[in-house]
Amino acid sequence: MLRPTVLILGANGRLGAACVQAFAAAGWQVLAHMRRAPGALWPGGARVVTSPLADTRSLVRVAGGASAVVHAVNPIYTRWDTELLPSFRQGMAVAEQLQARFLLPANVYNFGEGMPARLLPQTPQLPTTRKGQQRVTMETELRERCAAGRLQ
């Protein structure tokens, strides 16, 4: 039986590296995408992918057959204004072309300084920072692509 394949974008970061370990332990074939040499020892079978995120065609070719894409790309905070949304859109484009499920980790920036102690699905997103506004934009674009049937 064939093992499912996952492409982990940003595999060299904390979340990405944890995802590489978790998916490998669960029996998935792992494609670990990164911009620089690996900072961690990879489990057997994990394959490093270095195609640039902006080169969607090349990345899709290398990751052909992946049924899931984890977007663990997290630019340096001082570069969020220029890198966050473009890298997010590139990740969605890769997943869309692969017809793969797109996984995006959430955070609390969306809810602003006045967020309640317990967040629920219906908790309004009222960002009070630029980073929070960017996260709301990300999630809005993701919902729109899903609603249009372009992404899951």
Tab-separated table of C-alpha atoms in Angstrom:
chain	number	residue	atom	x	y	z
A	1	MET	CA	0.000	0.000	0.000
A	2	LEU	CA	1.298	3.465	-0.874
A	3	ARG	CA	2.001	5.862	1.947
A	4	PRO	CA	0.363	9.285	1.713
A	5	THR	CA	2.711	12.177	0.948
A	6	VAL	CA	2.859	15.551	2.686
A	7	LEU	CA	4.763	18.636	1.598
A	8	ILE	CA	5.826	20.725	4.586
A	9	LEU	CA	6.646	24.300	3.591
A	10	GLY	CA	9.012	25.914	6.089
A	11	ALA	CA	10.279	22.587	7.426
A	12	ASN	CA	13.352	24.162	9.011
A	13	GLY	CA	11.360	26.213	11.523
A	14	ARG	CA	10.076	25.007	14.886
A	15	LEU	CA	6.585	24.115	13.723
A	16	GLY	CA	7.772	22.767	10.378
A	17	ALA	CA	10.390	20.517	11.994
A	18	ALA	CA	7.792	19.217	14.473
A	19	CYS	CA	5.454	18.479	11.546
A	20	VAL	CA	8.213	16.579	9.719
A	21	GLN	CA	8.717	14.400	12.800
A	22	ALA	CA	4.990	13.882	13.427
A	23	PHE	CA	4.041	13.014	9.849
A	24	ALA	CA	7.031	10.680	9.486
A	25	ALA	CA	6.114	8.941	12.760
A	26	ALA	CA	2.561	8.532	11.454
A	27	GLY	CA	3.887	6.723	8.381
A	28	TRP	CA	3.650	9.514	5.816
A	29	GLN	CA	6.198	10.113	3.078
A	30	VAL	CA	7.554	13.583	3.959
A	31	LEU	CA	8.830	16.259	1.599
A	32	ALA	CA	10.592	18.838	3.794
A	33	HIS	CA	10.730	22.180	1.962
A	34	MET	CA	13.339	24.685	3.143
A	35	ARG	CA	15.402	27.622	1.931
A	36	ARG	CA	18.649	26.696	3.696
A	37	ALA	CA	20.468	23.588	4.892
A	38	PRO	CA	18.492	21.535	7.403
A	39	GLY	CA	18.781	22.574	11.025
A	40	ALA	CA	17.519	19.231	12.298
A	41	LEU	CA	18.206	15.573	11.739
A	42	TRP	CA	15.419	14.263	9.580
A	43	PRO	CA	13.716	10.947	10.132
A	44	GLY	CA	14.447	8.195	7.647
A	45	GLY	CA	12.563	8.690	4.435
A	46	ALA	CA	12.070	12.450	4.771
A	47	ARG	CA	13.314	14.143	1.619
A	48	VAL	CA	14.611	17.713	1.567
A	49	VAL	CA	13.087	19.920	-1.142
A	50	THR	CA	14.807	23.196	-2.007
A	51	SER	CA	12.791	24.472	-4.984
A	52	PRO	CA	11.957	28.133	-4.283
A	53	LEU	CA	8.458	28.699	-2.907
A	54	ALA	CA	7.953	31.391	-5.560
A	55	ASP	CA	8.613	28.815	-8.318
A	56	THR	CA	5.226	27.137	-8.076
A	57	ARG	CA	5.679	25.061	-11.222
A	58	SER	CA	8.973	23.546	-10.038
A	59	LEU	CA	7.673	22.894	-6.529
A	60	VAL	CA	4.519	21.227	-7.856
A	61	ARG	CA	6.633	19.034	-10.132
A	62	VAL	CA	8.870	17.947	-7.225
A	63	ALA	CA	5.910	17.418	-4.875
A	64	GLY	CA	3.627	15.677	-7.349
A	65	GLY	CA	1.332	13.237	-5.581
A	66	ALA	CA	1.317	15.069	-2.254
A	67	SER	CA	-2.159	14.964	-0.749
A	68	ALA	CA	-1.446	17.545	1.957
A	69	VAL	CA	0.551	20.769	2.190
A	70	VAL	CA	1.452	22.200	5.591
A	71	HIS	CA	2.150	25.935	5.444
A	72	ALA	CA	4.668	26.433	8.268
A	73	VAL	CA	6.416	29.363	6.557
A	74	ASN	CA	6.957	32.176	9.020
A	75	PRO	CA	9.020	35.151	7.872
A	76	ILE	CA	11.130	37.055	10.362
A	77	TYR	CA	8.727	39.393	12.189
A	78	THR	CA	10.387	42.517	10.794
A	79	ARG	CA	9.696	41.209	7.269
A	80	TRP	CA	6.039	40.232	7.706
A	81	ASP	CA	4.822	43.309	5.831
A	82	THR	CA	6.670	42.284	2.679
A	83	GLU	CA	6.880	38.478	2.928
A	84	LEU	CA	3.918	37.070	4.869
A	85	LEU	CA	1.081	37.405	2.364
A	86	PRO	CA	3.150	36.625	-0.767
A	87	SER	CA	4.552	33.422	0.787
A	88	PHE	CA	1.085	32.440	2.010
A	89	ARG	CA	-0.408	32.945	-1.453
A	90	GLN	CA	2.426	30.933	-2.992
A	91	GLY	CA	1.748	28.092	-0.546
A	92	MET	CA	-1.958	28.116	-1.403
A	93	ALA	CA	-1.101	28.084	-5.119
A	94	VAL	CA	1.084	25.010	-4.650
A	95	ALA	CA	-1.644	23.166	-2.724
A	96	GLU	CA	-4.250	24.211	-5.262
A	97	GLN	CA	-2.226	22.922	-8.199
A	98	LEU	CA	-1.470	19.683	-6.355
A	99	GLN	CA	-5.170	19.393	-5.444
A	100	ALA	CA	-3.932	18.784	-1.920
A	101	ARG	CA	-5.438	19.661	1.444
A	102	PHE	CA	-3.902	22.915	2.761
A	103	LEU	CA	-3.077	23.062	6.473
A	104	LEU	CA	-2.454	26.450	8.090
A	105	PRO	CA	-1.581	26.814	11.775
A	106	ALA	CA	-3.661	29.428	13.548
A	107	ASN	CA	-2.608	32.042	16.047
A	108	VAL	CA	-4.295	34.589	18.290
A	109	TYR	CA	-3.190	37.797	16.561
A	110	ASN	CA	-6.557	37.862	14.759
A	111	PHE	CA	-8.487	38.439	17.959
A	112	GLY	CA	-6.726	41.553	19.227
A	113	GLU	CA	-5.875	42.771	22.690
A	114	GLY	CA	-9.463	42.457	23.973
A	115	MET	CA	-9.847	38.777	23.137
A	116	PRO	CA	-11.720	36.657	25.665
A	117	ALA	CA	-9.979	34.015	27.770
A	118	ARG	CA	-11.680	31.289	25.733
A	119	LEU	CA	-11.869	31.504	21.961
A	120	LEU	CA	-14.802	29.861	20.198
A	121	PRO	CA	-15.522	29.431	16.475
A	122	GLN	CA	-17.920	32.383	16.632
A	123	THR	CA	-15.490	34.687	18.492
A	124	PRO	CA	-15.171	37.834	16.362
A	125	GLN	CA	-11.787	38.609	14.904
A	126	LEU	CA	-10.968	42.169	15.959
A	127	PRO	CA	-7.250	42.606	15.330
A	128	THR	CA	-5.525	45.529	17.020
A	129	THR	CA	-2.141	45.168	15.288
A	130	ARG	CA	-0.849	45.075	11.731
A	131	LYS	CA	0.140	41.404	12.169
A	132	GLY	CA	-3.399	40.634	13.328
A	133	GLN	CA	-4.835	42.351	10.267
A	134	GLN	CA	-2.524	40.309	8.056
A	135	ARG	CA	-3.643	37.062	9.701
A	136	VAL	CA	-7.303	38.020	9.160
A	137	THR	CA	-6.483	38.672	5.495
A	138	MET	CA	-4.837	35.249	5.256
A	139	GLU	CA	-7.791	33.418	6.748
A	140	THR	CA	-10.267	35.392	4.626
A	141	GLU	CA	-8.411	34.507	1.434
A	142	LEU	CA	-8.213	30.861	2.513
A	143	ARG	CA	-11.982	30.740	3.182
A	144	GLU	CA	-12.666	32.354	-0.209
A	145	ARG	CA	-10.550	29.810	-2.088
A	146	CYS	CA	-12.229	26.966	-0.220
A	147	ALA	CA	-15.719	28.372	-0.850
A	148	ALA	CA	-14.893	28.666	-4.553
A	149	GLY	CA	-13.872	24.988	-4.592
A	150	ARG	CA	-10.268	25.816	-5.471
A	151	LEU	CA	-8.757	24.560	-2.227
A	152	GLN	CA	-9.557	22.253	0.645
